[in-house]
Tab-separated table of C-alpha atoms and ligand atoms in Angstrom:
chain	number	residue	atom	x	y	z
A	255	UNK	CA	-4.996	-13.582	-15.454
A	256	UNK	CA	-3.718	-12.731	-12.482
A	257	UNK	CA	0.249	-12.563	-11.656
A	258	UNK	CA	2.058	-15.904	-11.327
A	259	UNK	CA	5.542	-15.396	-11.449
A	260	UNK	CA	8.016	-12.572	-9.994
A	261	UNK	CA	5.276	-10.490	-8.268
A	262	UNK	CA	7.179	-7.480	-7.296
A	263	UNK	CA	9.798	-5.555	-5.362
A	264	UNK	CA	10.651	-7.306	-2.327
A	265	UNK	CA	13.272	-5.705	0.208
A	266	UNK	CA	16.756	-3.726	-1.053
A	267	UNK	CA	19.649	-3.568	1.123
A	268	UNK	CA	21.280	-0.101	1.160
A	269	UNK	CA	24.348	0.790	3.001
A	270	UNK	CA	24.289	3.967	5.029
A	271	UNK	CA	27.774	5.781	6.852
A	272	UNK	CA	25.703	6.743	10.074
A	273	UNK	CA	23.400	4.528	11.403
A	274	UNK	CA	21.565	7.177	13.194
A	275	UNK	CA	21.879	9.626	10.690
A	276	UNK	CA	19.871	7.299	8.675
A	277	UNK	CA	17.419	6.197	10.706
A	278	UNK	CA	16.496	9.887	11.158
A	279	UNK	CA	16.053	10.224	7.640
A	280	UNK	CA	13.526	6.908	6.857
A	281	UNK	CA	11.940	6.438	9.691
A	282	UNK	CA	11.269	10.129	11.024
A	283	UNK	CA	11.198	11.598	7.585
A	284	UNK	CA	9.825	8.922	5.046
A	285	UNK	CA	8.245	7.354	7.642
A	286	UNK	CA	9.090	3.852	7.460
A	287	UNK	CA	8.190	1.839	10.500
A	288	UNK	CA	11.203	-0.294	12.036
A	289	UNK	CA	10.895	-3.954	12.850
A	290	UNK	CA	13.564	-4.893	14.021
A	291	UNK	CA	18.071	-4.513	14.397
A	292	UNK	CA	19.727	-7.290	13.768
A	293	UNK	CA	22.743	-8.646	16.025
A	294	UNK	CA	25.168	-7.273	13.713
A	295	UNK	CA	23.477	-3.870	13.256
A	296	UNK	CA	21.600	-4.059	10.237
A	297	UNK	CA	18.175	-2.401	11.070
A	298	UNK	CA	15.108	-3.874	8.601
A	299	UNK	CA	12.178	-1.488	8.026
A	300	UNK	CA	8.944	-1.371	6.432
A	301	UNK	CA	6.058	0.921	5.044
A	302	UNK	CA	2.921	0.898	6.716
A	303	UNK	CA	0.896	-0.369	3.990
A	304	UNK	CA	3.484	-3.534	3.445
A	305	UNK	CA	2.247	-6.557	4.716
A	306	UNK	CA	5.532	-7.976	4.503
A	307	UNK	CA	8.116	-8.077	7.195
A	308	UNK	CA	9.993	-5.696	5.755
A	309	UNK	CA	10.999	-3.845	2.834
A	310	UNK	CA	14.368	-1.937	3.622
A	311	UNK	CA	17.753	-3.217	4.750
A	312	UNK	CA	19.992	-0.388	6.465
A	313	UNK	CA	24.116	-1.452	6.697
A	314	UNK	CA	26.096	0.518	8.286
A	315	UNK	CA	29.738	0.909	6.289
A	316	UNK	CA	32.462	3.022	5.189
A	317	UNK	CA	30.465	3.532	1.386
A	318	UNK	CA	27.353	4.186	0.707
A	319	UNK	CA	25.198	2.047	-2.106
A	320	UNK	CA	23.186	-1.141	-2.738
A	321	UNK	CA	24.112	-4.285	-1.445
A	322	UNK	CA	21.100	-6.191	-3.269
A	323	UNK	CA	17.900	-5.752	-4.355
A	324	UNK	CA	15.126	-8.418	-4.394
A	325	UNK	CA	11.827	-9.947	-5.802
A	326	UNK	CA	9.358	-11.587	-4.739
A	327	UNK	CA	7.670	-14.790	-6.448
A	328	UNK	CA	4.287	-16.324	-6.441
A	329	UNK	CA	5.721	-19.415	-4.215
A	330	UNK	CA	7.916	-21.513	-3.982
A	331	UNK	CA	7.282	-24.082	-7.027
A	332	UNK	CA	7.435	-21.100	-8.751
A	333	UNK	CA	11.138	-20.409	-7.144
A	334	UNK	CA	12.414	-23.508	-8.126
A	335	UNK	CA	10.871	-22.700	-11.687
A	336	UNK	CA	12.593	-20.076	-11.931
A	337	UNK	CA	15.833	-21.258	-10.725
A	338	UNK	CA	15.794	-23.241	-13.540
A	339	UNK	CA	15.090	-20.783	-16.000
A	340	UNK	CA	18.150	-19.005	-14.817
A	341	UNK	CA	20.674	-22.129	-14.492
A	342	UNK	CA	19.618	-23.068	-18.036
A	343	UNK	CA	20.116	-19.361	-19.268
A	344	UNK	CA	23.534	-19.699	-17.692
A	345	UNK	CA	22.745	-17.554	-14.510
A	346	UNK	CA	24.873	-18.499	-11.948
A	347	UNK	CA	22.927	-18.682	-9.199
A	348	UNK	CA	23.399	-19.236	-5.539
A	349	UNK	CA	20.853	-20.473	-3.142
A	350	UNK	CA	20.682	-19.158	0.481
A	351	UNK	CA	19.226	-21.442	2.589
A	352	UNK	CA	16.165	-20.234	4.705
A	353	UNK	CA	17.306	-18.285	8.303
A	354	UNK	CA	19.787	-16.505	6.167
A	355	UNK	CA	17.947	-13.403	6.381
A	356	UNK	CA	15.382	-12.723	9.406
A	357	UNK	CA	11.404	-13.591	8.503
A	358	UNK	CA	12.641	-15.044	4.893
A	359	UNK	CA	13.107	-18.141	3.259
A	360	UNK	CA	15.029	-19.737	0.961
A	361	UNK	CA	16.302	-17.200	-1.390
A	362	UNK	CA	17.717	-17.181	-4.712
A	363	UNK	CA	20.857	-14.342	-5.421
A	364	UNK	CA	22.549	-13.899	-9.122
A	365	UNK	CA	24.852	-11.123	-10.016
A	366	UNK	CA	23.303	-9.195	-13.441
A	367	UNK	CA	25.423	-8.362	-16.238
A	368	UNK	CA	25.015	-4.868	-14.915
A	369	UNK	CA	26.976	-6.083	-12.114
A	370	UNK	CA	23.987	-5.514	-9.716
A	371	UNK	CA	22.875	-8.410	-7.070
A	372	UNK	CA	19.420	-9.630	-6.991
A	373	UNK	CA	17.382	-11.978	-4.925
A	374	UNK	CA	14.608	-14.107	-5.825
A	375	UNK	CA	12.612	-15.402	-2.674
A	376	UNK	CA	8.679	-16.659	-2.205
A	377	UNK	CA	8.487	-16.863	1.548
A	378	UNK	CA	8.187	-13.834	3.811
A	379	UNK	CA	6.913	-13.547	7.811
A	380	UNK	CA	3.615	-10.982	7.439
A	381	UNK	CA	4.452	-8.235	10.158
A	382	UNK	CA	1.422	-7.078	12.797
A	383	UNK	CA	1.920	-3.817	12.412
A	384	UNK	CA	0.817	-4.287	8.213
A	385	UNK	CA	-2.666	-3.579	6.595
A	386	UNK	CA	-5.586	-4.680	8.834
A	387	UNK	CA	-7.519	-7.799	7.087
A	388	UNK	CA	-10.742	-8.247	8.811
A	389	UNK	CA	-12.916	-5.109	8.600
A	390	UNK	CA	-10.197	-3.551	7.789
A	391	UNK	CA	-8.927	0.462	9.283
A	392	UNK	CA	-6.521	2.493	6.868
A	393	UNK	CA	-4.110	1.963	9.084
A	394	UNK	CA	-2.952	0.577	12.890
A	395	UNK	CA	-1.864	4.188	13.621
A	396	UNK	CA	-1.862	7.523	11.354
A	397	UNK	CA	1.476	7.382	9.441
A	398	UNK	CA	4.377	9.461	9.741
A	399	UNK	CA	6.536	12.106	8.140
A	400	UNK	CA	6.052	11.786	4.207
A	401	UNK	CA	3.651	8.787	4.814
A	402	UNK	CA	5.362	6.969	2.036
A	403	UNK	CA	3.100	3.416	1.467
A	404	UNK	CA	5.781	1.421	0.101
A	405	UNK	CA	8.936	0.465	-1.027
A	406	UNK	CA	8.319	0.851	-4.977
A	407	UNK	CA	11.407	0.164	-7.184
A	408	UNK	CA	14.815	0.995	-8.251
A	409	UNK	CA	16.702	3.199	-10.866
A	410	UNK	CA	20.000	1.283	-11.114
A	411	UNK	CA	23.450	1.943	-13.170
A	412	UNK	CA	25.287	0.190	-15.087
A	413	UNK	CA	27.117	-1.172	-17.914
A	414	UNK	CA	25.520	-4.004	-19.856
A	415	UNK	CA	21.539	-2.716	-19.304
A	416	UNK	CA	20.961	-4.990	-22.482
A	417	UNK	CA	22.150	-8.135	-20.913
A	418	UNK	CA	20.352	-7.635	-17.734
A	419	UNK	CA	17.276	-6.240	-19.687
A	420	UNK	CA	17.105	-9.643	-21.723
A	421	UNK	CA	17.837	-11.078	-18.269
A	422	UNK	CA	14.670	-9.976	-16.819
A	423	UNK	CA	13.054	-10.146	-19.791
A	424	UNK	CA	13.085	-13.642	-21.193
A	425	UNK	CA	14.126	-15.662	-18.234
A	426	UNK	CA	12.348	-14.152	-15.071
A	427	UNK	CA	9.143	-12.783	-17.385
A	428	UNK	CA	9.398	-9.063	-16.777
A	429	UNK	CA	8.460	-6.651	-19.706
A	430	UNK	CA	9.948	-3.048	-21.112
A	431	UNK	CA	6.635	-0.799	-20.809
A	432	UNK	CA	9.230	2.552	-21.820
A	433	UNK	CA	12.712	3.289	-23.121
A	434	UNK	CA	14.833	6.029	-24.287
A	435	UNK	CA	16.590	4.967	-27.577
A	436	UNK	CA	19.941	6.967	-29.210
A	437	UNK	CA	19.729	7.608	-32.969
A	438	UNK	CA	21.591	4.798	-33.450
A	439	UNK	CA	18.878	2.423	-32.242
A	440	UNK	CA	21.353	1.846	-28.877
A	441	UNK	CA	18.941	1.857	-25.580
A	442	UNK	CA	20.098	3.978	-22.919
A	443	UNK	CA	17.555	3.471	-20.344
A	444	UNK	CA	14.917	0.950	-20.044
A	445	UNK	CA	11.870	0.809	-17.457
A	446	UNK	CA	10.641	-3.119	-16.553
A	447	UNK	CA	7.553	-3.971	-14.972
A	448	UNK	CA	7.240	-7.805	-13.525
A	449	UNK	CA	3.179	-6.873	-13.132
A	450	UNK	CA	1.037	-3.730	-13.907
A	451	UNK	CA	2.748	-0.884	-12.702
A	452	UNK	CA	4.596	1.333	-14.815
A	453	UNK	CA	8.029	-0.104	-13.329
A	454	UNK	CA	9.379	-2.220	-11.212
A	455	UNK	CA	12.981	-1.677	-12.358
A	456	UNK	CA	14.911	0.723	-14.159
A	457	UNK	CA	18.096	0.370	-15.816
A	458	UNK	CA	20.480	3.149	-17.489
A	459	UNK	CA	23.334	2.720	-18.957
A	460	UNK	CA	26.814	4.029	-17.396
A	461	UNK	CA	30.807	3.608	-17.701
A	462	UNK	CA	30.486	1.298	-13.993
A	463	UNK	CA	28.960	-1.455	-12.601
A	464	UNK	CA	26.839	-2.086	-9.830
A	465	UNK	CA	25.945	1.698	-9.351
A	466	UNK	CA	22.506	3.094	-7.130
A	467	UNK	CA	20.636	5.712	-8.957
A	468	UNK	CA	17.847	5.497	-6.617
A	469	UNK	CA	15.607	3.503	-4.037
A	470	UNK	CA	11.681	4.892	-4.627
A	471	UNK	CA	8.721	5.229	-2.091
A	472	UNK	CA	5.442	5.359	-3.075
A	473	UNK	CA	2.960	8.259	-1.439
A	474	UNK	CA	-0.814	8.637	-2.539
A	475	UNK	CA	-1.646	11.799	-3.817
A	476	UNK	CA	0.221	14.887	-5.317
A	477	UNK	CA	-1.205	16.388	-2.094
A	478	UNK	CA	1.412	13.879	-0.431
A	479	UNK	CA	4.115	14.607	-2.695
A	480	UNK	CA	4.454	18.460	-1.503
A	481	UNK	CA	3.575	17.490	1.963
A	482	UNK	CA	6.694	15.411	1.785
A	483	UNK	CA	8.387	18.942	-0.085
A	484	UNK	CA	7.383	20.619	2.801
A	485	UNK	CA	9.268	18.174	5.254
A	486	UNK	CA	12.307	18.570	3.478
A	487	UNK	CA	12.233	21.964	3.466
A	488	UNK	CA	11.353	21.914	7.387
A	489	UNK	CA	14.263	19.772	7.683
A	490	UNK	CA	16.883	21.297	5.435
A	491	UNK	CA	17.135	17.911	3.806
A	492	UNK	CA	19.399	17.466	0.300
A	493	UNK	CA	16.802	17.355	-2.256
A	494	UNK	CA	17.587	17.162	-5.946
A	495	UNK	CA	15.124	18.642	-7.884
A	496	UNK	CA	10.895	18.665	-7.681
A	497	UNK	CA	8.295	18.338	-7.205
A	498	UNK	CA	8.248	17.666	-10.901
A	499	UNK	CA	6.460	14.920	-13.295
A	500	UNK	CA	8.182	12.420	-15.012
A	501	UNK	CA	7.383	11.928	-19.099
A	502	UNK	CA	8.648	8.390	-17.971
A	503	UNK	CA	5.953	6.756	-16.045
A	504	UNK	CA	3.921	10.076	-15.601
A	505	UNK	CA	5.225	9.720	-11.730
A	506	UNK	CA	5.039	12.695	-10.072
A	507	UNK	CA	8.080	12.864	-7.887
A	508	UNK	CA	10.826	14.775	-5.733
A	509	UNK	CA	14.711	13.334	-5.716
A	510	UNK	CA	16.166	13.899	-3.282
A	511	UNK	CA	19.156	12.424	-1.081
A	512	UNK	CA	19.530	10.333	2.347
A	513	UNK	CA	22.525	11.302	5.003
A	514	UNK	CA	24.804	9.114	3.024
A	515	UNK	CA	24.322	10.294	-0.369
A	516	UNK	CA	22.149	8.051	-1.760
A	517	UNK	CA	19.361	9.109	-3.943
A	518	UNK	CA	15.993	8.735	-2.767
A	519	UNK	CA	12.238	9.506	-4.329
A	520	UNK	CA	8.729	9.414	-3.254
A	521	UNK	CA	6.254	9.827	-6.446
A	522	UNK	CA	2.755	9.523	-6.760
A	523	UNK	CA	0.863	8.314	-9.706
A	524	UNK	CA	2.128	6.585	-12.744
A	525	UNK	CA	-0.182	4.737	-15.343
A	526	UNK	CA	-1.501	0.990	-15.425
A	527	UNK	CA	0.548	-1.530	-17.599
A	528	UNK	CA	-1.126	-4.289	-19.350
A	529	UNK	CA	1.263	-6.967	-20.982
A	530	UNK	CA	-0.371	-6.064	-24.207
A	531	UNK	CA	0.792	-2.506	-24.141
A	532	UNK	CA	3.258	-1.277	-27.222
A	533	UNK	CA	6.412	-0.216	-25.420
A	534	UNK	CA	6.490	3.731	-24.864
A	535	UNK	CA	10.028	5.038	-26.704
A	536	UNK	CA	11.324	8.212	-25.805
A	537	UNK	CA	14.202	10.016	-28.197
A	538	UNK	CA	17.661	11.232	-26.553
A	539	UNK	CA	16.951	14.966	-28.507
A	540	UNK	CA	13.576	14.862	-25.765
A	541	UNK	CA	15.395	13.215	-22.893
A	542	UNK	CA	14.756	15.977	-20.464
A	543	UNK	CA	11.314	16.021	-21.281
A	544	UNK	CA	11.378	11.912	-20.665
A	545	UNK	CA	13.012	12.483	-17.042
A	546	UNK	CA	11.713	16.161	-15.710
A	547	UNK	CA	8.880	16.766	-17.739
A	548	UNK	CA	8.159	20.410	-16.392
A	549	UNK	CA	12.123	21.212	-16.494
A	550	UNK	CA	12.302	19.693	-20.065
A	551	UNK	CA	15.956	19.618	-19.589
A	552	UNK	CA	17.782	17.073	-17.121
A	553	UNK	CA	20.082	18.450	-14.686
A	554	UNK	CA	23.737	17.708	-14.018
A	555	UNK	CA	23.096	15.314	-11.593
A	556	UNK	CA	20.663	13.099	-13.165
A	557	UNK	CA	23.718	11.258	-15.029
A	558	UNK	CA	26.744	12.400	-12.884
A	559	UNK	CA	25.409	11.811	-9.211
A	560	UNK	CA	25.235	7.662	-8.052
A	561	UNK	CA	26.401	5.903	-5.417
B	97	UNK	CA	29.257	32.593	18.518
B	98	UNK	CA	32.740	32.161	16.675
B	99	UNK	CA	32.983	34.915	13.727
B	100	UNK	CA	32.282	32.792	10.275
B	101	UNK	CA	35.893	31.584	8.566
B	102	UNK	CA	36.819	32.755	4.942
B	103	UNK	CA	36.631	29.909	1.900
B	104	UNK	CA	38.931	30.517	-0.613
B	105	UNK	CA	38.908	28.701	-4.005
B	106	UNK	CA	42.695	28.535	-5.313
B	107	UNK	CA	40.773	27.841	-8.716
B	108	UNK	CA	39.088	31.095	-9.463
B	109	UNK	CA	39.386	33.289	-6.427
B	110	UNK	CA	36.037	33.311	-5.353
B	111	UNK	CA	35.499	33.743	-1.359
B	112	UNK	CA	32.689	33.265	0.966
B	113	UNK	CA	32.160	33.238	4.381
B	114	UNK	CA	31.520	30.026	6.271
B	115	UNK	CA	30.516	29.232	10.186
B	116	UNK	CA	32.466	26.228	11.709
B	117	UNK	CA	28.690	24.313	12.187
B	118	UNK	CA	28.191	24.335	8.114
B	119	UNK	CA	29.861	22.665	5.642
B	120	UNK	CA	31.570	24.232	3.145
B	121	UNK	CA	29.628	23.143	0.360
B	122	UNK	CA	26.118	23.890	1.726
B	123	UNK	CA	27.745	27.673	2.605
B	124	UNK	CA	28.579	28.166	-0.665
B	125	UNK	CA	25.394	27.162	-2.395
B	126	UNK	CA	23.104	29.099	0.389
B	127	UNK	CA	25.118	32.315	-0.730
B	128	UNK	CA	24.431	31.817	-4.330
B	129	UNK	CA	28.263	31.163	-5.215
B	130	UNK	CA	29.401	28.210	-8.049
B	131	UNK	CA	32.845	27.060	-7.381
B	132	UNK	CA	32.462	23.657	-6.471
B	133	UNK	CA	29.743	21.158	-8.208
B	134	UNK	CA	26.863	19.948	-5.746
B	135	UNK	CA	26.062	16.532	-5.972
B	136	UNK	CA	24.169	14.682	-3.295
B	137	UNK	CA	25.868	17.312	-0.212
B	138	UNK	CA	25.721	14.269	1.850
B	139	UNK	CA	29.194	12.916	1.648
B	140	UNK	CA	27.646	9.751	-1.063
B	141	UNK	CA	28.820	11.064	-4.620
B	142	UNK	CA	32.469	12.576	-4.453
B	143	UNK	CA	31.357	14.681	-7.174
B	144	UNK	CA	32.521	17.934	-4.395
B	145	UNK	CA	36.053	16.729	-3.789
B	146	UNK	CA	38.433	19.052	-2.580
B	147	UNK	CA	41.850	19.193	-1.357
B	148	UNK	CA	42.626	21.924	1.410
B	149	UNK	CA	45.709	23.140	0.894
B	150	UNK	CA	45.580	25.530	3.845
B	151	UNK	CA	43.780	25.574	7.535
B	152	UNK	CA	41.680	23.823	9.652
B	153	UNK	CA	38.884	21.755	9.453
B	154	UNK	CA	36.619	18.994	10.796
B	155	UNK	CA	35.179	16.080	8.382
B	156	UNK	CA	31.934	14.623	8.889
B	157	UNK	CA	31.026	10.758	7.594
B	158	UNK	CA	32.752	10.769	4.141
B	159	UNK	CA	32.489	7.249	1.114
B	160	UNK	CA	35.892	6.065	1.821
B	161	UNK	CA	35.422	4.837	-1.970
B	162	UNK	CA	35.854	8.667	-2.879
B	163	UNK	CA	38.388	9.456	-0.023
B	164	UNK	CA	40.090	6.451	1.332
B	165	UNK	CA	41.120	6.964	5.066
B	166	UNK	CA	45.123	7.059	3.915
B	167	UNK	CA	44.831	9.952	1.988
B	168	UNK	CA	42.544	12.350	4.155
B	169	UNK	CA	45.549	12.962	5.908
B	170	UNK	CA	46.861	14.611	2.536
B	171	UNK	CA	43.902	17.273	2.644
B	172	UNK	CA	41.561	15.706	0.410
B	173	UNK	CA	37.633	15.422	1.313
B	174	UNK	CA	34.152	16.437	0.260
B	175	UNK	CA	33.653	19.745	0.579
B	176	UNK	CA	30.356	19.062	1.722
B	177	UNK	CA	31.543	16.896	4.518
B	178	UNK	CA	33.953	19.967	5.845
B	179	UNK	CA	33.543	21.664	8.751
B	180	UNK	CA	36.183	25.108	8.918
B	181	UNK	CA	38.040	25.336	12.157
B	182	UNK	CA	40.119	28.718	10.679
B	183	UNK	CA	40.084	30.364	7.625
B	184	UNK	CA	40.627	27.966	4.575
B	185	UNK	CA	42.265	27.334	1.391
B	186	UNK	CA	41.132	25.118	-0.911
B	187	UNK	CA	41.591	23.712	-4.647
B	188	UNK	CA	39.370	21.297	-6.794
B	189	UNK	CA	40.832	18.091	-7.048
B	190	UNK	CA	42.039	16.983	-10.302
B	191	UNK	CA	41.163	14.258	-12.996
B	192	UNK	CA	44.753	12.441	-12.026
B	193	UNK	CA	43.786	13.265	-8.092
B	194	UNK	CA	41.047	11.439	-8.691
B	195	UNK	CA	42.650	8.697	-10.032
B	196	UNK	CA	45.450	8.173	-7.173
B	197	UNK	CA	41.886	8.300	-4.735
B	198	UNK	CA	39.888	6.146	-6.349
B	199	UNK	CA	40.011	2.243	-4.546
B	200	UNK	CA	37.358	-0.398	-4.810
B	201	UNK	CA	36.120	-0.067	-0.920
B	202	UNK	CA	35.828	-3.621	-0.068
B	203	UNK	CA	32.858	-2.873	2.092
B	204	UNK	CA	30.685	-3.167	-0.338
B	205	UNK	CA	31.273	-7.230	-0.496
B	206	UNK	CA	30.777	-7.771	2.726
B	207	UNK	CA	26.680	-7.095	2.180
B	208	UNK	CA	25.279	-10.235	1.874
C	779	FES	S1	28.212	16.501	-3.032
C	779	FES	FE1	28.209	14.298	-3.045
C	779	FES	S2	29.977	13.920	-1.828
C	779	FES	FE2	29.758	16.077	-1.617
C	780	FE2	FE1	11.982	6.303	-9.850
């Protein structure tokens, strides 16, 4: 069976303090492609391997952060499905009429009970510069910088992870493939997946709301992921620790931060999730092996640093 | 080339030398000195605020959710977003500091 419902990440709206600054940073360095700037400044970007108009929202303003992060569904009967679910779950939910946001259609947006807003939408423009179709190249033109392939998922924080996890869980059909539980059976940090990667969301829990851990790219290879070490080396850019593995996921990854101070990470790998796969469960006395598996220990800023 | 300014933490004492192109937080970490925490070094976190209680200095792009624009003027900013102009002294700021700083930056809604 193929997937019906929520199919993945969509786009995710961070705000930056210098526009420039910025667009250094994911276009030259991650090397996302940019499609187009909006009248009020808001720049949209995408991977080269996205079909989909774009992926990436830049704001300019005077905090960094996420605006909103979204989904995509199967289509649009599937939308109003959904919109359903939520309304009878007691989701308030507000529909955006199409033309709200360039290239997409209508979209759904609901505030989580971690305080974070999402989007729900089924109709995106496909952008030219996206994966060829008909005897298809590897790409229109070699990529860029860390060659990242796409926009993969977030780590969010927040308060009530176990509202938001049921949230995703029994109304919008996403499932928990790994978790780290306290002693005291309380989850701290749960990894959902709306499809067969390892995750498509993470959630851990913190004192505020609406706080952005950070906003993933995907690379190919290990080879990739210290080719993109190198580049922030060559570029003096903030990283935060890696090349490392995650326990979690198995991702091999670097964290490290954009102009702003929001946490980024490109990781390769990560195992295949089938629905019928026992959820992973990770103990707090082997949390640093469950976030830096080579460290074994998690540094300061793994639970301090958000934006 | 200007001569480097002198950092010095009110804290603990510790110095270190500091060129007016490098901010104060990134100086300190490239010499191997721990006096102020290092979060993202890119003005995001507000886990490096500071207030500078003596000198000069230039701030780069700073979360106005960690340092609202009314109270820069009182000496408060992220050390990594501080450029020296002279010699400086500086002090971490404090758990109640934090608390007078702290605003919900209404940017944030504006996002949709
Ligand atoms: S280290 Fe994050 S604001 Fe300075
Ligand atoms: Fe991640």
């Amino acid at each position: 069976m193929a997937i019906s419902g929520v199919l993945r990440p969509g786009y995710v709206q961070v705000r930056v303090l210098d526009m420039k600054a910025a667009l250094e940073h994911y276009r030259d360095r991650i090397g996302l492609d940019v499609v187009m700037t909006g009248d009020d400044g808001r720049v949209y970007l995408k991977a080269y391997d996205e079909f989909d108009h774009h992926s990436l929202i830049l704001r300019e303003a005077d905090e960094p952060g996420m605006d909103f992060m979204s989904f995509k569904v199967m289509n649009e009967g599937m939308l109003d499905e959904l919109h359903e679910k939520l309304l009878d779950g007691g989701v308030a939910v507000e529909e955006i009429s199409a033309g709200g946001m360039p290239s997409v259609g209508r979209r759904l947006s609901f505030i989580a009970p971690t305080g974070h807003r999402f989007e729900l939408f089924a109709s995106i423009g496909l952008h030219p510069t996206g994966p060829m179709v008909n005897n298809p190249e590897l790409w229109h033109a070699e990529p860029r910088g860390m060659r990242a392939l796409r926009f993969d998922h977030c780590l969010l924080y927040g308060d009530d992870i176990d509202g938001a996890k049921a949230l995703f869980m029994d109304l919008l059909g996403f499932a928990v493939t790994e978790q780290v539980v306290t002693p005291d059976g309380t989850v701290i940090a749960t990894f959902l997946s709306c499809g067969m990667k390892a995750h498509d969301l993470a959630l851990v829990r913190h004192d505020s709301k609406g706080k952005l851990h950070h906003v993933s790219f995907y690379l190919e290879s290990w080879h990739d992921v210290g080719h993109a070490a190198d580049i922030m080396s060559r570029y003096n850019m903030s990283v935060d620790i890696g090349p490392t593995r995650h326990g979690i996921t198995r991702g091999q990854t670097i964290y490290f931060f954009d102009p702003s101070g929001n946490r980024n990470e490109v990781f390769a790998g990560g195992y295949t999730f089938y629905p019928d796969h026992p959820v992973r469960t990770w103990s707090t006395d082997e949390v640093g092996k469950a976030i830096f598996y080579y460290e074994r220990a998690l540094n300061d800023r793994f639970m301090t640093v958000v934006t | 080339m200007v001569e480097p300014h002198t950092i010095e933490m009110e804290d603990c004492g510790t110095q270190f030398r500091c060129p007016e192109g490098e901010g104060v937080l990134q100086a300190m970490e490239r010499q191997g000195r721990r006096a102020i925490p290092v979060g993202c070094r890119n003005g995001g976190c507000g886990l490096c605020l500071v207030k500078i209680t003596e000198g000069q200095f230039r701030a780069g792009p700073m979360s106005r959710r960690h340092v609202p624009a009314e109270h820069s003027e009182q000496g408060f900013a992220l050390a990594c977003r501080v450029y020296p102009q002279s010699d400086l002294r500086l002090r971490l700021a404090t758990v109640s500091d934090r608390q007078s700083l702290q605003t919900e930056c209404p940017s944030g809604q504006k996002g949709r």
